[in-house]
């Protein structure tokens, strides 16, 4: 475990139990998941039982207990995207990457997820890769977009 | 910029700022709102930057990335001020022409301006485009004028004038009084009178109180809060400052979904600016009033839009709701009196203080005052964000602003209120939209999503979509919601798999009633609305699914049947290559055959066929 890396995160907070979610968010952002050993330290430092940390970590969708891939693909399944081909877009990503939503490719390059709504409904169907949005995404554009992120 | 040392200092600074600014300054505003970002607005802005440099115009023309400019259907949008020329569907390749023709020679580039969907007439100026003409922007007023990252821009538009006004001439009671008289009701969905909520909190005992901005815009199909947080973050902060002064809070939180990274960034930046210039912090502009703000990032849970769940989330727990009463205004964050309002509500507050409650109360209907922002999306020609006075009819919004239904299809329904709302059929197109009228037809205002549907949408599928959404998002604390959703989803799945029975419909109605009565929070109580409204207005569609085992809109996959017409099939094998299960066989240049046993009804063959030989029914 990289104590220094975790200490940098923890030093941003006052060590209150109420800081639990922001601390976990920072760990998730930096590590791409919540490693068990780190969580034990967090439990100690914030004086929060480990069971509560697990309950929070498994309740909120942004947290993962296993490492995620290098790139996060989020396919929007909001109402407008649902009506305008979002599920088909999801299948296309899933088919091309060979993973089901919620999973990561074997080479750890891509994690595929669905999301309730990304808020770009006028350009449905929409997907987001890391921090970039892709609008009016027809399924035939999927291979080209994936190529941009490979390697 | 200085730190404002007194209330007069702020006024003086604004005066000097306005005196320095040339109203004829050429400006290029590239929309970087929720609709334009996915269509490449960053690339367009970069192209402008490069071209302005190349032409030596950097000092003469101001380039800004603005918030949402409204008409998302024609992204990427660019507006040129002061002439207010709107260009649409701009690509980086168009930029040199715009710079040369419009910025250097004052000419309009005809091919990039608005074209009316019906008449085909071309319009260059924003004020003449019907989409904008029918609106009355209050909350969206500044979005296509200011640079959201510039405090100066906000101040130049009259920003923090409301704060100055309350600190110089109003008591907290007078502020509450003004908000009550304005008739402002919560824009997040519930529609509770904002002034009354503030009064309860103001009168609650205790020294420490909190205010919260609910920016956990989870309703699928709604993005107005995202647009406001990204496009005019200081308006939210100013509204909260006014609210904090009124109820006596010294600390506040803005709770934003983590799915909105740009909103988080912009709000963080704006809070930093406000602190730096003495608009947030202790003893603000030496008035004796102190208030500070913190951002709480959501972690991905729809139920956190419910106020008690949101409070638990800020406290560091899982987002499970609690029974009300006590209401948060009496006992909220850490058990202390707390006011929670939605983003759009907060953004209305500075304007109400500036222009007076009477001005606000004169807009709208008897019980719903002011304007409402809607995200108009789905099967309309002109999708985007619109802000209209309460009481505007659905027909005006969909047909006059939205420009009618895509491809001249027929209007079928409009879904309002997200997963807690309902589908409204065409009989009610002339319904004036306000809190009460929408409820009277089985829907709700909700946060303002308006999803228009034509005949390609199946109402059974829509109901199932919302149920599966809520089933995923239900926190599981109370049984009626957790199990009710599971059972309803099961029944709907039976129907779309062709195993439905008529008795299922009655059973669903019974379940809906039980969930509405017995669920703990709004999520479960209103979960029945999408089902009840579609059952009420589109019962026939359910019956066709059950009796004829057919989906008239060709959406419900298990009820579809794909076949290949041997007369039209050329044997090009395009479908064979696409079929993931190898259900299509045949020789090259011979008609192909589709094995119904193997077919998973994915529709890929239908899409890949160039000759329309694949049929679906």
XYZ file of C-alpha atoms in Angstrom:
768
model
C 0.000 0.000 0.000
C 1.212 3.462 -0.914
C 0.882 5.258 2.419
C 2.046 8.590 1.043
C -0.514 8.636 -1.739
C -3.321 7.966 0.710
C -1.994 10.504 3.209
C -2.072 13.212 0.529
C -5.771 12.515 0.052
C -6.536 12.345 3.759
C -4.605 15.548 4.476
C -7.174 17.507 2.459
C -9.816 16.725 5.058
C -10.317 17.377 8.708
C -10.774 13.723 9.570
C -14.486 14.011 10.278
C -16.809 11.070 9.760
C -18.837 13.345 7.474
C -15.840 13.470 5.111
C -16.263 9.782 4.311
C -17.892 10.184 0.898
C -15.503 12.889 -0.413
C -12.513 10.816 0.768
C -13.832 7.715 -0.979
C -14.502 9.786 -4.098
C -10.909 11.008 -4.154
C -9.610 7.463 -3.719
C -11.921 6.214 -6.454
C -10.787 9.017 -8.787
C -7.110 8.347 -8.190
C -6.965 4.562 -7.855
C -9.927 3.777 -10.153
C -11.284 1.614 -7.326
C -11.420 1.360 -3.534
C -8.573 -0.939 -2.398
C -9.322 -2.895 0.776
C -6.148 -1.955 2.656
C -6.723 1.723 2.019
C -10.283 1.440 3.285
C -9.002 0.012 6.558
C -6.822 3.061 7.051
C -9.720 5.365 6.170
C -11.876 3.593 8.754
C -9.254 4.269 11.390
C -8.531 7.856 10.443
C -12.174 8.945 10.170
C -13.240 6.793 13.067
C -15.914 5.062 11.023
C -16.609 1.305 11.191
C -15.448 -0.633 8.143
C -18.968 -2.042 7.753
C -20.323 1.455 7.201
C -17.635 2.102 4.606
C -18.686 -1.030 2.743
C -22.320 -0.052 2.964
C -21.526 3.351 1.435
C -19.151 1.875 -1.146
C -21.743 -0.588 -2.372
C -24.714 1.805 -2.266
C -23.389 4.517 -4.566
C -22.784 3.677 -8.195
C -19.581 5.635 -8.633
C -17.638 3.365 -6.279
C -16.073 0.092 -7.299
C -14.343 -2.490 -5.138
C -12.447 -3.929 -8.091
C -10.064 -1.976 -10.365
C -11.624 -0.263 -13.355
C -10.113 0.091 -16.808
C -8.023 2.944 -18.134
C -10.991 4.509 -19.920
C -14.527 4.732 -18.552
C -17.229 4.396 -21.162
C -20.610 5.564 -19.932
C -23.534 4.956 -22.238
C -26.551 7.095 -21.425
C -29.846 5.295 -20.959
C -31.912 8.358 -20.048
C -35.447 8.611 -21.392
C -34.543 10.361 -24.620
C -31.571 8.101 -25.246
C -33.741 5.081 -24.490
C -36.216 6.202 -27.144
C -33.549 7.115 -29.681
C -31.425 4.004 -29.660
C -29.451 4.056 -26.410
C -29.973 0.355 -25.669
C -28.740 -0.526 -29.154
C -25.712 1.696 -28.664
C -25.024 -0.105 -25.412
C -25.188 -3.463 -27.180
C -22.845 -2.232 -29.849
C -20.194 -1.174 -27.308
C -20.725 -4.390 -25.402
C -20.403 -6.486 -28.566
C -17.264 -4.688 -29.798
C -15.519 -4.805 -26.424
C -16.701 -8.278 -25.515
C -17.890 -7.265 -22.049
C -21.252 -6.766 -20.401
C -22.093 -3.384 -18.838
C -20.570 -3.135 -15.392
C -17.422 -4.989 -16.402
C -13.914 -4.207 -17.609
C -12.104 -5.618 -20.627
C -9.387 -8.199 -19.960
C -6.642 -5.846 -21.104
C -7.913 -3.299 -18.530
C -8.363 -0.670 -21.238
C -12.116 -0.071 -21.019
C -14.808 -0.231 -18.363
C -18.318 -0.219 -19.729
C -21.165 1.284 -17.727
C -24.659 2.570 -18.216
C -25.799 5.827 -16.677
C -29.270 7.128 -15.803
C -28.869 10.400 -17.705
C -25.901 12.478 -18.795
C -27.997 15.593 -19.392
C -27.214 16.033 -23.081
C -30.666 14.814 -24.049
C -30.959 16.986 -27.148
C -28.180 14.975 -28.789
C -29.473 11.503 -27.930
C -28.128 8.880 -28.005
C -25.134 10.057 -26.010
C -22.102 8.359 -24.526
C -19.215 9.703 -22.521
C -15.669 8.407 -22.601
C -13.723 9.725 -19.597
C -14.604 13.448 -19.662
C -15.549 13.735 -23.319
C -19.110 13.644 -24.632
C -20.173 12.032 -27.891
C -23.581 13.015 -29.259
C -25.943 11.535 -31.862
C -23.871 8.417 -31.701
C -24.983 5.977 -34.358
C -23.806 2.424 -33.782
C -21.626 2.493 -36.886
C -19.438 5.188 -35.287
C -18.574 2.942 -32.344
C -15.530 1.164 -33.854
C -14.020 4.495 -34.948
C -14.442 6.048 -31.524
C -13.008 3.021 -29.732
C -10.005 3.189 -32.035
C -9.270 6.713 -30.782
C -8.810 5.365 -27.289
C -7.008 2.118 -27.987
C -3.399 2.310 -26.783
C -10.046 42.842 -9.088
C -10.222 44.088 -5.514
C -11.781 42.550 -2.443
C -15.004 44.427 -1.833
C -14.589 46.314 1.414
C -18.051 47.792 1.608
C -21.434 47.686 -0.096
C -20.685 50.988 -1.816
C -17.404 49.584 -3.034
C -19.292 46.913 -4.959
C -21.555 49.546 -6.523
C -18.613 51.750 -7.446
C -16.756 48.792 -8.944
C -19.752 47.922 -11.119
C -20.011 51.541 -12.299
C -16.393 51.626 -13.329
C -16.682 48.205 -14.933
C -19.604 49.328 -17.077
C -17.900 52.617 -17.952
C -14.838 50.683 -19.128
C -16.849 48.345 -21.295
C -17.684 49.281 -24.844
C -21.265 48.230 -25.704
C -20.214 47.922 -29.346
C -17.409 45.474 -28.512
C -17.402 42.625 -31.031
C -17.900 39.323 -29.272
C -17.978 35.722 -30.412
C -19.776 33.384 -28.027
C -19.367 29.698 -28.774
C -21.933 27.592 -26.951
C -20.338 25.098 -24.597
C -23.641 23.979 -23.094
C -24.922 20.431 -22.571
C -26.185 20.223 -26.147
C -23.192 21.658 -27.973
C -20.317 20.052 -26.042
C -21.003 16.563 -27.422
C -21.149 18.025 -30.935
C -17.651 19.473 -30.814
C -17.936 23.012 -29.455
C -14.429 22.843 -27.988
C -13.026 22.314 -31.470
C -15.048 25.246 -32.834
C -13.809 27.528 -30.059
C -10.219 26.451 -30.723
C -10.674 27.174 -34.427
C -11.936 30.682 -33.603
C -8.974 31.304 -31.361
C -6.558 30.272 -34.070
C -8.322 32.212 -36.813
C -8.596 35.402 -34.756
C -4.887 35.182 -34.075
C -4.098 34.559 -37.718
C -6.117 37.587 -38.769
C -4.633 39.776 -36.022
C -8.026 40.289 -34.338
C -7.203 39.002 -30.847
C -7.445 42.404 -29.209
C -10.449 43.533 -31.206
C -12.777 40.573 -30.905
C -13.649 38.949 -27.575
C -13.960 35.167 -27.713
C -16.038 33.463 -25.031
C -17.317 29.985 -24.360
C -20.845 30.558 -23.128
C -23.428 28.457 -21.359
C -26.367 26.868 -23.174
C -27.725 29.005 -26.009
C -31.012 27.134 -26.087
C -31.575 25.648 -29.497
C -29.564 22.471 -29.022
C -30.992 20.776 -32.116
C -28.737 22.917 -34.281
C -25.468 22.466 -32.430
C -22.789 23.824 -32.441
C -24.239 27.292 -31.887
C -22.361 30.559 -32.106
C -23.762 34.001 -31.344
C -22.043 37.175 -32.465
C -22.644 40.247 -30.338
C -23.603 43.069 -30.317
C -25.599 42.328 -33.480
C -26.967 39.067 -32.011
C -26.369 37.095 -35.177
C -26.961 33.410 -34.486
C -25.038 30.823 -36.445
C -25.894 27.181 -36.133
C -24.380 23.804 -36.920
C -21.000 25.495 -37.034
C -17.972 23.290 -37.655
C -14.298 24.293 -37.361
C -14.234 24.494 -41.187
C -16.851 27.281 -41.145
C -14.836 29.468 -38.809
C -12.544 31.258 -41.322
C -15.600 32.253 -43.359
C -17.401 33.654 -40.294
C -14.340 35.632 -39.257
C -13.769 37.011 -42.727
C -17.372 37.743 -43.719
C -19.061 38.756 -40.491
C -16.355 39.976 -38.150
C -14.249 41.758 -40.763
C -16.836 42.793 -43.342
C -20.111 42.845 -41.438
C -21.848 40.393 -43.752
C -24.073 37.515 -42.706
C -23.118 33.981 -43.772
C -26.444 32.832 -45.149
C -25.889 29.097 -45.091
C -25.231 29.085 -41.334
C -28.279 30.975 -40.127
C -31.585 29.682 -38.835
C -34.059 28.215 -41.285
C -37.687 27.869 -40.194
C -38.749 24.197 -40.343
C -42.046 24.883 -42.119
C -41.573 27.967 -44.257
C -37.878 27.642 -44.977
C -37.399 31.364 -44.392
C -33.982 32.387 -43.140
C -33.452 34.453 -40.007
C -30.159 35.805 -38.714
C -31.074 37.703 -35.563
C -31.836 35.999 -32.304
C -34.804 38.211 -31.439
C -36.602 37.220 -34.665
C -36.166 33.445 -34.414
C -39.541 32.007 -33.344
C -37.851 29.599 -30.932
C -36.568 32.527 -28.872
C -39.372 34.997 -29.564
C -41.925 32.910 -27.677
C -39.810 32.744 -24.531
C -39.469 34.913 -21.459
C -36.067 34.182 -19.998
C -35.395 35.021 -16.359
C -33.181 32.150 -15.260
C -31.680 31.632 -18.718
C -31.317 35.383 -19.411
C -27.563 35.571 -18.944
C -26.590 32.185 -20.349
C -25.757 33.312 -23.871
C -24.278 36.652 -22.817
C -21.717 35.944 -20.141
C -18.591 33.924 -19.839
C -19.550 31.605 -16.945
C -16.001 31.750 -15.629
C -15.962 35.555 -15.382
C -17.238 37.286 -12.252
C -16.925 40.619 -14.065
C -19.378 39.451 -16.702
C -21.859 38.492 -14.006
C -21.411 41.823 -12.226
C -21.851 43.717 -15.493
C -25.253 42.039 -15.942
C -26.377 43.310 -12.540
C -24.991 40.406 -10.543
C -24.881 40.633 -6.746
C -27.156 43.657 -6.915
C -29.778 41.595 -5.081
C -27.267 40.783 -2.354
C -26.346 44.437 -2.030
C -30.018 45.388 -1.840
C -30.887 43.027 1.002
C -27.798 43.972 2.971
C -28.473 47.716 2.646
C -32.196 48.000 2.945
C -33.962 44.768 3.884
C -34.403 42.814 7.107
C -34.457 39.013 6.916
C -38.216 39.154 7.536
C -38.643 41.559 4.633
C -36.738 39.178 2.335
C -38.957 36.257 3.348
C -41.981 38.465 2.896
C -40.873 39.409 -0.617
C -40.253 35.795 -1.633
C -43.653 34.814 -0.211
C -45.413 37.588 -2.081
C -43.666 36.669 -5.323
C -45.464 33.315 -5.228
C -42.275 31.404 -6.102
C -42.721 27.646 -5.738
C -40.006 24.989 -5.688
C -38.781 24.194 -9.185
C -37.400 20.766 -8.318
C -40.703 18.959 -8.583
C -42.672 19.323 -5.380
C -43.788 22.892 -5.987
C -43.791 23.816 -2.309
C -44.029 27.605 -1.723
C -40.435 28.758 -1.252
C -41.236 31.695 1.029
C -43.209 29.490 3.399
C -40.371 26.995 3.604
C -37.977 29.825 4.454
C -40.320 31.196 7.095
C -40.638 27.834 8.850
C -36.863 27.548 8.928
C -36.412 31.160 9.992
C -38.808 30.664 12.887
C -37.366 27.303 13.925
C -35.411 27.426 17.150
C -31.658 27.204 17.186
C -28.662 29.295 16.317
C -27.153 27.059 13.657
C -29.055 26.599 10.419
C -28.101 25.410 6.959
C -29.116 25.908 3.391
C -28.630 23.455 0.579
C -28.870 23.718 -3.168
C -30.185 20.511 -4.681
C -28.248 20.066 -7.908
C -28.737 16.301 -8.020
C -30.680 16.536 -11.244
C -31.360 12.865 -11.734
C -34.564 12.855 -13.764
C -33.633 11.326 -17.089
C -34.447 13.768 -19.884
C -33.919 16.916 -17.812
C -30.854 19.136 -18.049
C -31.906 22.660 -17.086
C -30.123 22.592 -13.745
C -26.977 21.394 -15.426
C -27.234 24.289 -17.892
C -27.706 26.848 -15.099
C -24.892 25.489 -12.906
C -22.540 25.391 -15.883
C -23.692 28.611 -17.505
C -24.482 30.995 -14.640
C -22.994 29.618 -11.420
C -22.907 32.965 -9.620
C -26.700 33.281 -9.870
C -27.034 30.134 -7.752
C -24.507 31.465 -5.233
C -26.224 34.851 -5.018
C -29.629 33.210 -4.547
C -28.209 31.115 -1.726
C -26.606 34.164 -0.090
C -29.989 35.867 -0.063
C -31.650 32.754 1.343
C -28.968 32.385 4.008
C -29.449 35.985 5.112
C -33.218 35.466 5.292
C -33.197 32.335 7.420
C -30.024 33.043 9.388
C -27.738 30.346 8.007
C -23.973 30.721 7.997
C -23.097 27.649 6.020
C -24.467 26.070 2.884
C -23.901 23.151 0.553
C -24.352 22.727 -3.147
C -25.004 19.073 -3.875
C -24.094 18.264 -7.491
C -24.234 14.954 -9.327
C -20.809 13.596 -10.133
C -22.103 12.903 -13.641
C -21.865 16.684 -14.216
C -18.098 17.257 -13.983
C -18.224 20.647 -15.703
C -20.901 21.928 -13.312
C -18.702 20.924 -10.374
C -15.712 22.689 -11.907
C -17.604 25.893 -12.713
C -19.228 26.090 -9.264
C -15.891 25.496 -7.580
C -14.370 28.278 -9.628
C -17.261 30.656 -8.885
C -17.115 29.920 -5.143
C -13.386 30.611 -5.221
C -13.963 33.939 -6.975
C -16.736 34.947 -4.585
C -14.489 34.173 -1.611
C -11.575 36.046 -3.100
C -13.625 39.185 -3.665
C -15.335 39.105 -0.328
C -18.777 38.000 -1.505
C -18.538 34.818 0.555
C -16.913 34.419 3.938
C -17.239 36.123 7.286
C -18.485 39.694 7.539
C -19.329 40.032 3.846
C -18.517 43.557 2.640
C -18.380 44.583 6.318
C -22.116 44.180 6.654
C -21.846 41.886 9.632
C -23.396 39.034 7.643
C -21.269 35.983 7.040
C -21.891 32.904 4.908
C -19.786 30.266 3.203
C -20.452 27.477 0.758
C -19.136 23.999 0.140
C -19.683 21.633 -2.743
C -20.819 18.105 -2.016
C -20.402 15.811 -4.981
C -23.055 13.144 -5.416
C -21.771 9.613 -5.800
C -24.330 8.212 -8.187
C -27.709 7.545 -6.609
C -30.947 8.870 -8.058
C -32.743 8.684 -4.717
C -30.419 11.413 -3.373
C -32.538 13.943 -5.240
C -35.055 13.335 -2.435
C -34.265 15.904 0.221
C -33.923 13.686 3.276
C -31.803 11.186 1.339
C -29.643 14.044 0.099
C -29.096 15.213 3.661
C -27.998 11.727 4.726
C -25.596 11.675 1.815
C -23.986 14.975 2.890
C -23.699 13.559 6.403
C -21.635 10.704 4.959
C -24.220 7.935 5.027
C -26.020 5.986 2.339
C -28.776 7.993 0.709
C -31.850 6.509 2.318
C -34.828 8.811 2.855
C -36.462 9.370 6.245
C -40.148 9.801 6.971
C -41.385 13.403 7.055
C -42.360 15.191 9.300
C -40.129 16.470 10.723
C -39.395 18.416 7.565
C -35.813 19.538 6.909
C -36.878 23.133 7.591
C -37.476 21.996 11.189
C -34.839 19.289 11.551
C -32.548 18.721 8.581
C -28.795 18.470 8.252
C -27.385 17.067 11.534
C -30.859 17.540 12.975
C -30.735 21.309 12.530
C -33.148 23.531 10.591
C -32.256 23.387 6.899
C -33.704 24.886 3.756
C -33.266 22.832 0.580
C -34.159 24.355 -2.751
C -33.440 23.325 -6.275
C -30.954 25.078 -8.607
C -33.595 26.834 -10.686
C -35.406 28.056 -7.564
C -32.216 29.620 -6.211
C -31.436 31.210 -9.571
C -34.838 32.954 -9.540
C -34.251 34.575 -6.146
C -31.823 37.395 -7.094
C -34.179 38.518 -9.872
C -37.152 38.579 -7.504
C -35.220 40.750 -5.069
C -33.951 43.035 -7.847
C -37.159 43.558 -9.750
C -39.582 43.072 -6.888
C -42.120 40.397 -5.965
C -44.934 42.190 -7.797
C -43.057 41.972 -11.084
C -42.568 38.221 -10.589
C -46.120 37.595 -9.414
C -47.474 39.281 -12.529
C -45.993 36.474 -14.657
C -47.713 33.100 -14.816
C -51.028 31.726 -13.588
C -52.967 32.220 -10.377
C -51.211 29.546 -8.352
C -48.008 29.133 -10.336
C -46.008 32.310 -10.671
C -43.039 33.176 -12.797
C -41.504 31.141 -15.566
C -40.359 27.549 -15.888
C -37.414 26.164 -17.790
C -38.146 23.000 -19.745
C -35.804 20.707 -21.552
C -37.707 20.051 -24.715
C -36.372 16.849 -26.217
C -37.389 13.724 -28.091
C -39.307 13.740 -31.346
C -39.518 17.517 -31.858
C -37.756 19.436 -34.606
C -36.154 22.013 -32.353
C -34.889 20.353 -29.227
C -33.370 22.521 -26.556
C -33.898 24.515 -23.401
C -36.883 26.841 -23.259
C -38.121 29.178 -20.558
C -41.755 30.211 -20.750
C -44.262 31.831 -18.397
C -46.286 29.350 -16.354
C -49.560 28.766 -18.140
C -48.090 28.471 -21.628
C -49.849 25.594 -23.354
C -48.198 22.342 -24.350
C -49.132 23.099 -27.948
C -47.294 26.410 -27.871
C -44.209 24.790 -26.377
C -44.121 21.786 -28.679
C -45.356 23.293 -31.929
C -44.433 26.977 -31.811
C -41.138 26.771 -29.945
C -40.317 23.177 -30.773
C -41.307 23.587 -34.421
C -43.528 20.505 -34.452
C -42.766 16.811 -34.674
C -39.820 15.415 -36.566
C -40.345 14.207 -40.117
C -43.929 15.471 -40.008
C -44.912 12.537 -37.829
C -47.989 12.762 -35.682
C -47.704 13.787 -32.048
C -48.440 10.881 -29.729
C -47.605 11.905 -26.178
C -45.412 14.116 -24.081
C -43.780 12.811 -20.944
C -43.265 15.331 -18.152
C -41.917 15.027 -14.644
C -39.388 12.237 -15.193
C -39.964 8.866 -13.520
C -42.500 10.470 -11.179
C -44.506 11.986 -13.996
C -46.776 10.710 -16.675
C -47.463 10.618 -20.393
C -49.915 13.229 -21.624
C -51.847 12.416 -24.821
C -52.862 14.783 -27.600
C -56.294 15.576 -26.107
C -54.510 17.777 -23.610
C -52.255 19.690 -25.977
C -54.067 22.912 -25.132
C -53.510 22.446 -21.436
C -51.854 25.474 -19.856
C -48.768 24.114 -18.129
C -48.568 24.765 -14.401
C -48.199 22.716 -11.210
C -51.910 22.077 -10.760
C -52.954 21.462 -14.362
C -50.300 18.811 -14.915
C -51.351 17.041 -11.749
C -54.971 17.085 -12.881
C -54.055 14.958 -15.915
C -52.001 12.440 -13.947
C -48.543 13.871 -14.458
C -46.443 16.381 -12.554
C -44.289 19.397 -13.336
C -41.240 17.683 -11.914
C -37.975 19.346 -12.623
C -38.973 20.259 -16.185
C -38.128 17.430 -18.539
C -40.455 17.358 -21.513
C -39.957 14.357 -23.749
C -42.039 14.387 -26.879
C -43.002 11.096 -28.505
C -44.374 10.118 -31.897
C -45.710 6.802 -33.200
C -42.269 5.201 -33.003
C -42.509 5.107 -29.203
C -44.362 2.274 -27.486
C -46.175 3.344 -24.346
C -45.839 -0.060 -22.717
C -42.104 0.136 -23.306
C -42.004 3.674 -21.870
C -43.788 2.523 -18.716
C -41.441 -0.431 -18.450
C -38.440 1.841 -18.975
C -39.364 4.072 -16.031
C -40.142 1.118 -13.812
C -36.836 -0.550 -14.545
C -35.089 2.778 -13.945
C -36.769 3.133 -10.548
C -36.251 -0.530 -9.736
C -32.514 -0.007 -10.199
C -32.565 3.208 -8.191
C -34.884 2.262 -5.328
C -32.815 2.344 -2.159
C -34.627 -0.705 -0.800
C -35.471 0.704 2.601
C -39.255 0.358 2.442
C -41.033 -2.750 1.192
C -43.823 -1.208 -0.924
C -41.316 0.494 -3.191
C -38.693 -2.259 -3.314
C -41.077 -5.173 -3.831
C -43.821 -3.232 -5.585
C -41.430 -2.188 -8.321
C -40.145 -5.743 -8.682
C -43.652 -7.121 -9.122
C -44.759 -4.389 -11.514
C -41.665 -4.921 -13.606
C -42.390 -8.642 -13.646
C -45.943 -8.030 -14.882
C -44.804 -5.627 -17.594
C -42.130 -8.075 -18.678
C -44.795 -10.757 -19.011
C -46.771 -8.395 -21.239
C -43.925 -7.479 -23.533
C -42.908 -11.124 -23.814
C -46.353 -12.018 -25.056
C -47.363 -13.804 -21.865
C -49.615 -11.047 -20.570
C -53.170 -11.556 -19.411
C -55.953 -9.029 -19.069
C -56.043 -9.591 -15.330
C -52.503 -8.224 -15.172
C -53.731 -4.718 -15.881
C -56.082 -4.675 -12.904
C -53.388 -6.180 -10.730
C -50.996 -3.444 -11.798
C -53.510 -0.765 -10.906
C -53.930 -2.324 -7.485
C -50.183 -2.421 -6.943
C -49.907 1.213 -8.038
C -52.438 2.271 -5.419
C -50.637 0.337 -2.687
C -47.262 1.846 -3.588
C -48.646 5.369 -3.704
C -50.196 4.925 -0.250
C -47.504 3.055 1.573
C -44.101 4.086 0.196
C -41.787 6.112 2.373
C -40.661 8.795 -0.035
C -41.563 10.450 -3.302
C -39.684 7.886 -5.371
C -42.056 5.071 -4.467
C -45.160 7.199 -3.971
C -45.032 8.554 -7.482
C -43.532 5.491 -9.185
C -47.017 4.526 -10.277
C -47.547 7.649 -12.376
C -45.878 6.474 -15.609
C -47.860 3.216 -15.432
C -51.195 4.753 -14.435
C -51.044 7.522 -17.020
C -50.189 5.175 -19.879
C -52.852 2.706 -18.712
C -55.389 5.512 -18.635
C -54.643 7.117 -21.975
C -53.131 4.262 -23.972
C -54.901 1.201 -22.600
C -55.535 -0.022 -26.098
C -51.819 -0.383 -26.652
C -51.512 -2.629 -23.594
C -54.439 -4.657 -24.879
C -52.845 -5.119 -28.298
C -49.731 -6.429 -26.585
C -51.796 -8.825 -24.507
C -54.456 -9.982 -26.980
C -52.720 -9.812 -30.349
C -49.183 -10.311 -29.029
C -48.093 -7.401 -31.176
C -46.263 -4.168 -30.528
C -47.753 -1.565 -32.893
C -44.756 0.752 -32.506
C -42.346 -2.115 -33.313
C -40.360 -1.536 -30.147
C -40.950 -4.511 -27.836
C -38.429 -6.976 -29.201
C -39.905 -10.266 -28.047
C -43.094 -9.488 -29.979
C -41.333 -8.630 -33.221
C -40.882 -10.987 -36.111
C -38.146 -10.474 -38.670
C -38.257 -12.135 -42.070
C -36.439 -11.832 -45.371
C -38.400 -11.163 -48.518
C -37.014 -13.612 -51.128
C -38.206 -11.321 -53.955
C -36.128 -8.346 -52.825
C -33.122 -10.086 -51.269
C -30.038 -9.829 -53.491
C -27.928 -12.232 -51.473
C -25.300 -9.596 -50.696
C -24.708 -11.266 -47.309
C -24.499 -7.948 -45.432
C -27.030 -9.255 -42.902
C -25.228 -12.578 -42.577
C -22.072 -10.758 -41.510
C -23.961 -8.714 -38.915
C -26.121 -11.452 -37.397
C -24.538 -12.259 -34.023
C -26.158 -15.712 -33.749
C -25.784 -17.011 -37.286
C -29.534 -17.231 -37.849
C -29.329 -16.183 -41.491
C -28.179 -18.716 -44.062
C -28.084 -19.040 -47.826
C -25.789 -18.933 -50.813
C -24.176 -15.798 -52.154
C -26.371 -13.934 -54.652
C -29.313 -16.128 -53.604
C -32.205 -15.113 -51.338
C -31.297 -15.682 -47.683
C -33.341 -17.452 -45.051
C -33.840 -16.451 -41.435
C -34.198 -19.153 -38.806
C -36.917 -17.943 -36.411
C -35.774 -20.371 -33.716
C -32.299 -18.890 -33.586
C -33.267 -15.219 -34.131
C -32.746 -13.048 -31.051
C -34.547 -10.109 -32.686
C -31.668 -7.712 -32.339
C -32.598 -5.958 -35.579
C -29.045 -5.741 -36.897
C -30.061 -7.435 -40.162
C -32.871 -4.926 -40.597
C -30.436 -2.049 -40.158
C -27.702 -3.459 -42.364
C -29.935 -4.294 -45.346
C -29.506 -1.760 -48.150
C -32.375 -3.183 -50.189
C -35.155 -3.173 -47.584
C -35.462 -6.913 -47.971
C -35.619 -7.517 -44.214
C -39.150 -7.063 -42.975
C -40.332 -6.560 -39.454
C -43.804 -6.840 -37.981
